[in-house]
CSV table of N, CA and C in Angstrom, one decimal:
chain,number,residue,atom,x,y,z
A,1,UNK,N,-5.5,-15.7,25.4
A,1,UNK,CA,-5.1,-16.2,24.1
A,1,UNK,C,-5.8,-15.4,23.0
A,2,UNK,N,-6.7,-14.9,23.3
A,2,UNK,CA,-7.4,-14.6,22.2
A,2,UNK,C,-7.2,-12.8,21.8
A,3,UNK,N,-6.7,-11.8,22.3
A,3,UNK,CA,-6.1,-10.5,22.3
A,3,UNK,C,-4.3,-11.1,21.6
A,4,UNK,N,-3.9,-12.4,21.5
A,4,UNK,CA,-2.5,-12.8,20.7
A,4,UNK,C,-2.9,-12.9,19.4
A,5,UNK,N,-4.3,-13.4,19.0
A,5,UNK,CA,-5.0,-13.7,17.8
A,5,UNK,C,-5.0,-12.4,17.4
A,6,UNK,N,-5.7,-10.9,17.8
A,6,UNK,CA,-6.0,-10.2,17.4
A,6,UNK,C,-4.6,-9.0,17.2
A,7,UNK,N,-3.9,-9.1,18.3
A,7,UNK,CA,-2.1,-8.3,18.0
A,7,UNK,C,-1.7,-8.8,16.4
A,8,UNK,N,-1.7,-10.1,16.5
A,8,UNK,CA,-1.1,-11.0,15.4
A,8,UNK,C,-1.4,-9.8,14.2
A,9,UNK,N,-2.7,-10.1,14.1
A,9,UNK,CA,-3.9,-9.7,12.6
A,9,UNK,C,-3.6,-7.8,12.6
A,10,UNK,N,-3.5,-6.8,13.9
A,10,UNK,CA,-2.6,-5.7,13.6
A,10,UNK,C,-1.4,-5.3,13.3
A,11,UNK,N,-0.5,-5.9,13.7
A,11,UNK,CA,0.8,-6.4,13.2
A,11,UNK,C,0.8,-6.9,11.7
A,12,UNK,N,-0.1,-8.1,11.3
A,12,UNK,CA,0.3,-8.7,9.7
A,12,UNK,C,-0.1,-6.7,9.4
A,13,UNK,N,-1.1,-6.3,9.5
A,13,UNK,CA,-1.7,-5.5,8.5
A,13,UNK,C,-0.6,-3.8,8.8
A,14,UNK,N,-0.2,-4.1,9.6
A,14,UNK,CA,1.2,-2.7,9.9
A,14,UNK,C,2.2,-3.1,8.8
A,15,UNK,N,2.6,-4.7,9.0
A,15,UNK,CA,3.5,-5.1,8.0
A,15,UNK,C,3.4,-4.3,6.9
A,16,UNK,N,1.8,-5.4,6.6
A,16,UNK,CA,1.6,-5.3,4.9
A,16,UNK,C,1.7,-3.4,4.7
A,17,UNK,N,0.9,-2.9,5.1
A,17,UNK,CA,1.1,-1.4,4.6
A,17,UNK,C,2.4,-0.6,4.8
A,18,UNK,N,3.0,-1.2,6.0
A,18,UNK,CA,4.4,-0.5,5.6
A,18,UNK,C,5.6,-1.2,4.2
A,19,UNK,N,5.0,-2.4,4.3
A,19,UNK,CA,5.6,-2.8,3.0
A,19,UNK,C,5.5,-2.2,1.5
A,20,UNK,N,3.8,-2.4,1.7
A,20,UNK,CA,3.0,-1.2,0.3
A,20,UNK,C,3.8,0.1,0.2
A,21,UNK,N,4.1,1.1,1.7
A,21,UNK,CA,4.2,2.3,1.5
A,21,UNK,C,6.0,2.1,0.9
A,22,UNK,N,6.9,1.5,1.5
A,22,UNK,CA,8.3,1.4,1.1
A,22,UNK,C,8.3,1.0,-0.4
A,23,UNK,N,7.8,0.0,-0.7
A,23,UNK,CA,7.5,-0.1,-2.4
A,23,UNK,C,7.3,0.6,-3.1
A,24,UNK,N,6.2,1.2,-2.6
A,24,UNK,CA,6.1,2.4,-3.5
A,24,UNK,C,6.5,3.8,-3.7
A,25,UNK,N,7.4,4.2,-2.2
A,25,UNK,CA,8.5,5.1,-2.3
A,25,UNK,C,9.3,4.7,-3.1
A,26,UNK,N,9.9,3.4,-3.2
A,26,UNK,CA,10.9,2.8,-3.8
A,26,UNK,C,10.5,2.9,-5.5
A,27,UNK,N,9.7,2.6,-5.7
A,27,UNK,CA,9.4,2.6,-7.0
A,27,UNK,C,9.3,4.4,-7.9
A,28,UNK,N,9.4,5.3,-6.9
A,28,UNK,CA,9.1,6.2,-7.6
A,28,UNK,C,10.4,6.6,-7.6
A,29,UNK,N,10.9,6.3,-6.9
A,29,UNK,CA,12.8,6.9,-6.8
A,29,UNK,C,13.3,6.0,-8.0
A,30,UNK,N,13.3,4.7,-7.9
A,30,UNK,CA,13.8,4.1,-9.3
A,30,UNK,C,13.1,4.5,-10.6
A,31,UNK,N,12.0,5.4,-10.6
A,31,UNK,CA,11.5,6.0,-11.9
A,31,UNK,C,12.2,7.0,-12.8
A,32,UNK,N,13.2,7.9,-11.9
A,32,UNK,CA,14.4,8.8,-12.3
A,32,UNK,C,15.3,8.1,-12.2
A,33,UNK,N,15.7,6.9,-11.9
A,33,UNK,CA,17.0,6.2,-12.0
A,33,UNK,C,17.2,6.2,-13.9
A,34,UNK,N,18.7,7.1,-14.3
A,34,UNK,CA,18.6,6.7,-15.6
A,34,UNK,C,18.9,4.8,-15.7
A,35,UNK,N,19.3,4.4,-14.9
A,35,UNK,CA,19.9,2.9,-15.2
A,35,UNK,C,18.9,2.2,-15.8
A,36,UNK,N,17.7,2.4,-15.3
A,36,UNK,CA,16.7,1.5,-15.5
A,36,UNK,C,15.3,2.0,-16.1
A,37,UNK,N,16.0,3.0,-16.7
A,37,UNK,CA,14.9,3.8,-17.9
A,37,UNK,C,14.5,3.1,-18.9
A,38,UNK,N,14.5,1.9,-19.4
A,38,UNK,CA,14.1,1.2,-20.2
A,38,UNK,C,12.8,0.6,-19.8
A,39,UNK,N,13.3,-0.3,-18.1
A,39,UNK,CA,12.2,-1.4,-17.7
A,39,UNK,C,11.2,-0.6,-16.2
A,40,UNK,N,12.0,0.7,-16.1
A,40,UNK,CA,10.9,1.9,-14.8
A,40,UNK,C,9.5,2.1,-15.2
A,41,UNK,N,9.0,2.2,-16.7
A,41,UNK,CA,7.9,2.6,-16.9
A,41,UNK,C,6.8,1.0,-16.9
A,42,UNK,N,7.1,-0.3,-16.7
A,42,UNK,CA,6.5,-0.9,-16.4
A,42,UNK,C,6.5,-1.7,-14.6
A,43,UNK,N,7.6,-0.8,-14.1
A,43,UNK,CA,8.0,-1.4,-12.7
A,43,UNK,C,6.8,0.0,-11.5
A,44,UNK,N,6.7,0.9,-12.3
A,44,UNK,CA,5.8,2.2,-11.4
A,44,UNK,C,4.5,2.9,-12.4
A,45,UNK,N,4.0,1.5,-13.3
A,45,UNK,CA,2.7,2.1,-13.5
A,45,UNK,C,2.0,1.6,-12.5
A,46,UNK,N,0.9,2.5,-12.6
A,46,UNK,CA,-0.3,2.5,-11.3
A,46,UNK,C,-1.2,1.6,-11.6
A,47,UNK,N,-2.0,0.5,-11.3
A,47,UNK,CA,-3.2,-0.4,-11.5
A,47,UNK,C,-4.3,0.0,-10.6
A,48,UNK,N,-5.2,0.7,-11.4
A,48,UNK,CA,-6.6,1.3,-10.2
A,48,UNK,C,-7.3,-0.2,-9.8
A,49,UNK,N,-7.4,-0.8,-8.5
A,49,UNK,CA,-8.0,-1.8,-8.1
A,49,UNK,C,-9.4,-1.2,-7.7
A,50,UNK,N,-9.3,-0.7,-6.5
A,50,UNK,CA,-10.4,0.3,-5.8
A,50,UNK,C,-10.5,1.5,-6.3
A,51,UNK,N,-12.0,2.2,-6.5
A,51,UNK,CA,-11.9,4.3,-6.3
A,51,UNK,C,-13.1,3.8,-5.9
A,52,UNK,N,-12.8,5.1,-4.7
A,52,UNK,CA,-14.6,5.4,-4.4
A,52,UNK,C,-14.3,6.9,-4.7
A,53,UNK,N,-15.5,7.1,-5.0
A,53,UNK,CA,-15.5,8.9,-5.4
A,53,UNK,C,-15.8,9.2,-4.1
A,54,UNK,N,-15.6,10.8,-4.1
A,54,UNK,CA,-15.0,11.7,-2.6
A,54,UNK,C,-16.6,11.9,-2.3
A,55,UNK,N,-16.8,11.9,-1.1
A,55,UNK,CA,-18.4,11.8,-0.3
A,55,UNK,C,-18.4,13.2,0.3
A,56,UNK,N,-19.2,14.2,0.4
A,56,UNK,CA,-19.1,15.3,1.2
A,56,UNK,C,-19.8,15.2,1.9
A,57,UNK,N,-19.2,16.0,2.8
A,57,UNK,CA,-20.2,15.9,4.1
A,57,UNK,C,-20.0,17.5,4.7
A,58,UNK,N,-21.3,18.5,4.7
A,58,UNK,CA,-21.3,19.5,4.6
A,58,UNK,C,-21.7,19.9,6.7
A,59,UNK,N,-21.1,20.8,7.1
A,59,UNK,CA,-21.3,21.0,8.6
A,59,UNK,C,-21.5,22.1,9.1
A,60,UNK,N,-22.2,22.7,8.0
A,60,UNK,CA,-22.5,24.1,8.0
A,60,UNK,C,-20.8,25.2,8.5
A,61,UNK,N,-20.4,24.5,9.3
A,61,UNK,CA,-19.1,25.3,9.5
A,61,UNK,C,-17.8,24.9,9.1
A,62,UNK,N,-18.1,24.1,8.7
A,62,UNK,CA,-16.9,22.8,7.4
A,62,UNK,C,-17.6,22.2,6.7
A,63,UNK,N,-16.5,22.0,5.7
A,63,UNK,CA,-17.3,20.8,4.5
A,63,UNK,C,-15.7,19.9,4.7
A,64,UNK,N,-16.1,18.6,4.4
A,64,UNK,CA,-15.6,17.9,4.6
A,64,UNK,C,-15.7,16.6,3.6
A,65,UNK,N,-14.4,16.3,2.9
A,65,UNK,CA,-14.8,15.6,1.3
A,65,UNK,C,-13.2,14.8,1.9
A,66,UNK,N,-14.6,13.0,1.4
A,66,UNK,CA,-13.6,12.0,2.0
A,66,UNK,C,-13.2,10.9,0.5
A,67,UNK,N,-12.5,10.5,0.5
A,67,UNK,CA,-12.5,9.9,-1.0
A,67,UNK,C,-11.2,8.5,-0.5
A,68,UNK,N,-11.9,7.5,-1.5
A,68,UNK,CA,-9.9,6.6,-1.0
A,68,UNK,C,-9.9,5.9,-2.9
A,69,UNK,N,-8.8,5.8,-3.2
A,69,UNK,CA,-8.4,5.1,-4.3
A,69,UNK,C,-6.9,4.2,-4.0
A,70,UNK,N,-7.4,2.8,-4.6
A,70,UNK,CA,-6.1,2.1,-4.3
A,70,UNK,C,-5.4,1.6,-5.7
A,71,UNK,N,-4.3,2.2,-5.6
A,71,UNK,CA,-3.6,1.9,-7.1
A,71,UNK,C,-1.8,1.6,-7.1
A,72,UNK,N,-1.9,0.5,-6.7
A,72,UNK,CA,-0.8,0.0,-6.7
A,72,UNK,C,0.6,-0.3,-7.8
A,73,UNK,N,1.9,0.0,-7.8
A,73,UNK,CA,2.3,-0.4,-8.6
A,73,UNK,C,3.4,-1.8,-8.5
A,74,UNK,N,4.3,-2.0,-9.4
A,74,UNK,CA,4.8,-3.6,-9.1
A,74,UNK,C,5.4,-3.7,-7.6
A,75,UNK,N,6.1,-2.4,-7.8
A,75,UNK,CA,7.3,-2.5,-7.1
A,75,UNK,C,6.7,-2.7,-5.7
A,76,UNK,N,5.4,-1.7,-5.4
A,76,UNK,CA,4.7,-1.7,-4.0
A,76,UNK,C,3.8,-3.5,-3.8
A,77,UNK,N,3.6,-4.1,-5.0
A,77,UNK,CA,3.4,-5.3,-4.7
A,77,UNK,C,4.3,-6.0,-4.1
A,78,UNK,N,5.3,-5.9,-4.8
A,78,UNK,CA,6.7,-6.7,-4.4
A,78,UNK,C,7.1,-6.6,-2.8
A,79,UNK,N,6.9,-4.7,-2.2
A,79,UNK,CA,6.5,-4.9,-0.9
A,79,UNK,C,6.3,-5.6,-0.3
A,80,UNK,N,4.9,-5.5,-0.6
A,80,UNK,CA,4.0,-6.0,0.1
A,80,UNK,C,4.3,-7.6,0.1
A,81,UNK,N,5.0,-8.5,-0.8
A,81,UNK,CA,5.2,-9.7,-0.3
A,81,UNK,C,6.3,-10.2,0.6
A,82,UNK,N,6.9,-8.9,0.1
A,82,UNK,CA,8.3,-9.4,0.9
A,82,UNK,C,7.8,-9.2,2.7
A,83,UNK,N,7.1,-8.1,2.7
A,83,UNK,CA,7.2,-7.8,4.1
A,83,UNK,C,6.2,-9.2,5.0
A,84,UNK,N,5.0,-10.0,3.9
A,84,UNK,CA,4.4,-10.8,4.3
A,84,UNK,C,5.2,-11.9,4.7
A,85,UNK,N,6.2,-12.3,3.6
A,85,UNK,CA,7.3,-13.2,4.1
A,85,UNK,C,8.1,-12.7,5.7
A,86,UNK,N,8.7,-11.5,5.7
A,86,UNK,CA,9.1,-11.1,6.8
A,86,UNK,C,8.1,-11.5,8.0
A,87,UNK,N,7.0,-11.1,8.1
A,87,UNK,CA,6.0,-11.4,9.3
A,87,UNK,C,6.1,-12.9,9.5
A,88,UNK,N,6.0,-13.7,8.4
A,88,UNK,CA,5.7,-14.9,8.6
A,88,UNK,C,7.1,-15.7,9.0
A,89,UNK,N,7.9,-15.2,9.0
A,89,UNK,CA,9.6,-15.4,8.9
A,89,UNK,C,9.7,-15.3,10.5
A,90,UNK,N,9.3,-13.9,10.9
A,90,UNK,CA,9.4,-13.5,12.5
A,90,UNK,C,8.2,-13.6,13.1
């Protein structure tokens, strides 16, 4: 039972990120949509939640510079709920 607990919790989190990433494909395609040129510049502004600045890590024979920033916009929120509903749906 307990490897069903943990599939579950990789699955919700495949969801959620492929929800995030479709959102926010989607949002940048509807940013050139003329239709919705009025209400696109508040549907794909970016909200910085997370930055960590980039860490190097030097290997004498590579350098190596790691950095993550999470900056979400509506539409990739909107994703991300729908696909949460989806999981919980299926």
């Amino acid at each position: 039972m307990r490897g069903d607990k943990t599939k579950g919790i990789l699955v919700l989190l495949l969801f959620l990120l492929t929800g995030a990433l479709l959102g926010g494909l989607l949002g940048e395609v509807l940013a050139g949509s003329p239709a919705l040129s009025e209400i696109a510049p508040y549907l794909v502004k970016k909200y910085t939640i997370f930055e960590m600045a980039p860490a190097s890590i030097n290997l004498f024979v590579a350098q190596i510079k790691l950095g993550l920033v999470l900056q979400p916009n509506l539409i990739s929120v909107l994703g991300i709920i729908i696909a949460l509903f989806l999981f919980r749906r299926f």
